[in-house]
Structure formats: C-alpha cells, structure tokens
XYZ file of C-alpha atoms in Angstrom:
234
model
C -1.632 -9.774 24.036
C -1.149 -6.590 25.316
C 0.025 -3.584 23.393
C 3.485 -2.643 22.614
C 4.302 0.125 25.064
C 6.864 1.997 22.768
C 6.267 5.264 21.831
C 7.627 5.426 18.750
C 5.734 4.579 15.501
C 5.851 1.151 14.319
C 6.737 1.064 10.762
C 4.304 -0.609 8.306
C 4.896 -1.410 4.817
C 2.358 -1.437 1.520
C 2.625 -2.756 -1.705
C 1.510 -0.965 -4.443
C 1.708 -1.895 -7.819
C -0.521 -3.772 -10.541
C -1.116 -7.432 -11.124
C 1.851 -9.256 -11.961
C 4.194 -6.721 -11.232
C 6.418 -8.312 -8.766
C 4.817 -6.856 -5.532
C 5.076 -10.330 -4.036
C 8.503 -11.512 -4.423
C 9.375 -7.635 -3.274
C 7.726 -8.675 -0.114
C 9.289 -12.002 0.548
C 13.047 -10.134 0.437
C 11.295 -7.310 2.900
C 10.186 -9.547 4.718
C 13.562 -11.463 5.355
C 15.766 -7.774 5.865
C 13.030 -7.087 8.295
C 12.910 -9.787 10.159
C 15.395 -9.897 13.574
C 16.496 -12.143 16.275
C 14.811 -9.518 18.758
C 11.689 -8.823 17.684
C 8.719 -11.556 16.092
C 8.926 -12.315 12.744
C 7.579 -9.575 10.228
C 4.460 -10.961 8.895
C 2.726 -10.660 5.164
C -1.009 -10.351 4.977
C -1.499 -11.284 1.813
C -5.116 -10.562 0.406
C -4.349 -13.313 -2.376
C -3.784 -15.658 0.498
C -6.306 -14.823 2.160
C -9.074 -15.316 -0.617
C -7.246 -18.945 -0.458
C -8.010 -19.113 3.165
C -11.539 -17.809 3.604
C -12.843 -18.838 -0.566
C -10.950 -21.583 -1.060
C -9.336 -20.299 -4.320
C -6.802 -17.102 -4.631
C -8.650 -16.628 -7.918
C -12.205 -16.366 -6.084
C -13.120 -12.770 -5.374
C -15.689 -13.284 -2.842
C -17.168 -10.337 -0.676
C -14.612 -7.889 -0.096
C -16.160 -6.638 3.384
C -15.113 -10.501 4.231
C -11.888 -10.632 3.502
C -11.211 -6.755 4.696
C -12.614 -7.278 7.932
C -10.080 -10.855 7.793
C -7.583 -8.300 6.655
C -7.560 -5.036 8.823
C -7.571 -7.605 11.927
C -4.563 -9.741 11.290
C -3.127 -6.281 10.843
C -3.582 -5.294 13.949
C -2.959 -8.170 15.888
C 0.660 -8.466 14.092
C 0.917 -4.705 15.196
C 0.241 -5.361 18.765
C 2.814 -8.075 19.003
C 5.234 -5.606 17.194
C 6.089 -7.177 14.406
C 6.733 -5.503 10.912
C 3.754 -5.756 9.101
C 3.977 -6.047 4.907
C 0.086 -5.564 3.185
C 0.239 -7.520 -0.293
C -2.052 -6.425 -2.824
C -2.135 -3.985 -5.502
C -3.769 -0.884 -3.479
C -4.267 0.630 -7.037
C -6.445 3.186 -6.651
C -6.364 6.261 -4.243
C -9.096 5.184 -2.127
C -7.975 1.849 -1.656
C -4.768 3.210 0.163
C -6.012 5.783 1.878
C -8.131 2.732 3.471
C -5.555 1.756 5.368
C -3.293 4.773 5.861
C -5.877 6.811 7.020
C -9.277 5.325 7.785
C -7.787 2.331 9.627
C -7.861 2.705 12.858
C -5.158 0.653 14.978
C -3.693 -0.167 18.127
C 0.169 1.592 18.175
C 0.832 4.786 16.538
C 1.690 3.030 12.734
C 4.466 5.275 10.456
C 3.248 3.602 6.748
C 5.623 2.895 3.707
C 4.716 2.842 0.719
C 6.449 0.633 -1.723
C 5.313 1.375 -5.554
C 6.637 -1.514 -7.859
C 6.399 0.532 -10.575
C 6.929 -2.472 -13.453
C 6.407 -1.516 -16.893
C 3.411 -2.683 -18.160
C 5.007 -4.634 -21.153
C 6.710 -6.539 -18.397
C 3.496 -7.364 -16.307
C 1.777 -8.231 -18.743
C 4.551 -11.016 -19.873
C 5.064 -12.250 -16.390
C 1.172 -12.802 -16.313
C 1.441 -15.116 -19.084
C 4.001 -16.684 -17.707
C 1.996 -17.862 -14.477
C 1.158 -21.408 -14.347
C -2.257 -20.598 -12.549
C -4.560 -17.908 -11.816
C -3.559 -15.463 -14.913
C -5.052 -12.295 -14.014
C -6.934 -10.456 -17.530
C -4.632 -8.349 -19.314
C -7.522 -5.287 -19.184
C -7.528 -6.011 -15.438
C -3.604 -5.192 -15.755
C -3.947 -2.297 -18.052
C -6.358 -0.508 -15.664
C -4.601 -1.259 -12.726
C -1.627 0.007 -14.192
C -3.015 3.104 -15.804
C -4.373 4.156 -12.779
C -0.863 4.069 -10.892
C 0.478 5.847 -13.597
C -2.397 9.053 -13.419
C -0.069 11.574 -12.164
C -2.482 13.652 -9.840
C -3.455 9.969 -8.735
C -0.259 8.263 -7.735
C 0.577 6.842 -4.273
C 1.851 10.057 -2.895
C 2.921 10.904 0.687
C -0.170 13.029 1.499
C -2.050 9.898 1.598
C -0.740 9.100 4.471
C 2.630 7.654 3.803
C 6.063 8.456 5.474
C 7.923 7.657 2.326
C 6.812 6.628 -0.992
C 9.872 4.028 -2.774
C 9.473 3.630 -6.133
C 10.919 0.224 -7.366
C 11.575 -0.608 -11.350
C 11.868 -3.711 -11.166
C 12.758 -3.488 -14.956
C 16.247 -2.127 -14.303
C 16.736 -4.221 -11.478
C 17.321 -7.606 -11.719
C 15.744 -10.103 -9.315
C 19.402 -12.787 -10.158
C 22.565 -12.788 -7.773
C 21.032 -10.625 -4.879
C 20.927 -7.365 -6.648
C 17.036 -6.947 -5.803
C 17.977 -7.775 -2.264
C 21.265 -5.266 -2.357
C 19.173 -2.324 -3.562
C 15.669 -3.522 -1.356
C 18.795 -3.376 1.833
C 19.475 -0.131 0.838
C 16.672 1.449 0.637
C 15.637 0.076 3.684
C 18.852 1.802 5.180
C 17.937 5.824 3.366
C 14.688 5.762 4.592
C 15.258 7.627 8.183
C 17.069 9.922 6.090
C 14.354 10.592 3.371
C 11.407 10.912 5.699
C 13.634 13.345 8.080
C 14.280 15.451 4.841
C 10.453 15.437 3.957
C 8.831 16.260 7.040
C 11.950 19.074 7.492
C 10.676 20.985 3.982
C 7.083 20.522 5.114
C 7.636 22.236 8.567
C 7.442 26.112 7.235
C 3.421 24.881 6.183
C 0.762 25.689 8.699
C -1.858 22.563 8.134
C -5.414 22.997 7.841
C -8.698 21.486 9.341
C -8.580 19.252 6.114
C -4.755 18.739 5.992
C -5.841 14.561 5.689
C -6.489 13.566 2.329
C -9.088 11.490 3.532
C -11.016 14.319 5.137
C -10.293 16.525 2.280
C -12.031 14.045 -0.392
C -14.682 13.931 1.892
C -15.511 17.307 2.057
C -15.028 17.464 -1.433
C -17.773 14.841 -1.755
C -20.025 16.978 0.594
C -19.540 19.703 -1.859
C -20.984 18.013 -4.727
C -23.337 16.379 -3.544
C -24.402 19.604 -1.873
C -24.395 21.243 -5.284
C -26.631 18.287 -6.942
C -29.445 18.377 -4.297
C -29.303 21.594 -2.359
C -32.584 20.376 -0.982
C -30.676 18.430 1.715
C -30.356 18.931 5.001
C -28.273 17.468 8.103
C -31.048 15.225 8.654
C-alpha cells in the first residue's frame, strides 16, 4: 500500500503506565473516539497480544527483539494506511519510549501522544489481584510504578512527545461514560495544548543534541570515554 500523501503529521498515541493500571481499557475508549467513517479503523498493537500471537501465552516473555521487530512493523504498516495507531504496553522506563518516539524510524511524518495512566499504586496493585489470569508480581508493579513516578524520569515532552496527558484514573470513574466524557475531551484540548507548548518553546535556539535520544547518547560517549580513555574511533 502506498504511503499516505498528506503532509501533515499523523498522530500516534502511547500508553504509559504500570501493570494493571488501566492502560488497556484507556485504549479501547481511544480507540472508539478515534475511529471515523472516513478514515480505517484506528488500530491497537498490543505487545500483550502479541506475546499471545507469536508465544502462545500473553504471560510468556519470549525474546523481545521478536516481538519488537512484530511490533515496530504493524506500526508502520497501520501508519501507511493512515490509521490512528494506539501502542499498548507500559513504556515504563525512559529508554523504552524514546524507542519509539525517537529511534523508530517510519514511513509518514508521526506527531506522538503520550498518554500517562498515572493510577495509584494502591489501586494497581488491587486490580492485579483482581485478574482472573496472568497476575503480574506485585514487585514487577512497584518498580514499574516507581520508575514513572522518578521525577527527572517521567514521560516528558522532550522525549519526543507532542503532548504528555496525564490520566488518574483514581478520580475518574470508568461507570456511566465519565472515562469516555473526559478521554473526548481531552482528545478535543489537545491542538490547543501542543500549539501553546511549541509557542513558549519558540524564543529557544536548539542545539546539535536538542533530541533526547542523541543527548543520552553522547552522554554515554562521555563516560565511557572517561572509564577507558584508551579508546579510539576504531
């Protein structure tokens, strides 16, 4: 199928959030207010599905380069037929976003969103018990969880993001469509919040290493530079 010949960015949408935190049924109701009668169906690449598809088992964590490579292509291909893409899966840790926001390379110009289901951990850690299958370990929650909430670690815009929306879903309940009413809205400020963000980042003159990614990397270089200074390009 040949690419989409718009110009304009497609808008792509990441979870973000630890185990048992809601991220899924988030992306269900996203993926309904997204959807339209004029466009194909937006699509959710699930990695827990897909360790169902390629493992047999949503709870078998076979190897990751596997089910990436599975991942980063269905990705793509939903891009090219320009449909809204949702990613499903916890994207915890820094590096684990930034492999997709920035490292990825795709087809169409992709404007990401991040969506942080920022559950308190009391509540994860409930609705994880509540499962009837595939309980994920509470440690497995904790860490996840604690490494959202690391301040100079969470999902931020300069990883790539257009907009960063933080949901509680704590204060929000999931009963008579208010989930859906407030997912709807946010949906409808977010032209208006990444105008306003790229408008106060204007007056900054960006750098060679502006891109987290490339930043990190250089930062890597650094030390690494600093523990063997014996090294050479070679």
């Amino acid at each position: 199928m040949a690419p989409t010949t718009t110009s304009a960015p497609i808008r792509a949408h990441l979870m973000i959030g630890a185990a048992a935190s809601g991220k899924s049924t988030v992306a269900r109701i996203l993926a309904r207010l997204l959807s339209s009668t004029d466009r194909p169906p937006a699509q959710i690449i699930s990695t827990r599905e897909l360790r169902i598809e390629l493992f047999g088992d949503r709870g078998v964590f076979g190897p990751w380069a596997q089910l990436e490579a599975v991942m980063n292509e269905r990705i793509a291909d939903a891009l090219r037929s320009g449909a809204p893409v949702i990613v499903d899966a916890t994207h915890a840790r820094r590096p684990w976003r930034l492999a997709i926001t920035q490292a990825l390379e795709l087809p169409v110009p992709v404007e990401w969103i991040g969506w942080w289901v920022n559950t308190p951990l009391e509540l994860c850690l409930e609705w994880n018990r509540c499962r009837s299958s595939h309980q994920v370990p509470d440690t497995v929650i904790h860490e996840q969880w604690s490494a959202l909430a690391n301040t100079p670690f969470s999902p931020s815009r300069s990883e790539g993001f257009a907009a960063i929306v933080a949901i509680e879903l704590g204060h929000i309940s999931q009963r008579d469509g208010q989930l859906e009413a407030h997912l709807n809205a946010e949906l409808g400020r977010l032209d208006c919040r990444i105008r306003r963000a790229r408008n106060s980042e204007s007056r900054y003159q960006l750098h060679g290493y502006s891109r987290l990614l490339n930043f990190e990397r250089l930062l890597f270089l650094i030390q690494l530079l600093t523990r063997f200074p014996e090294l050479t390009a070679n």
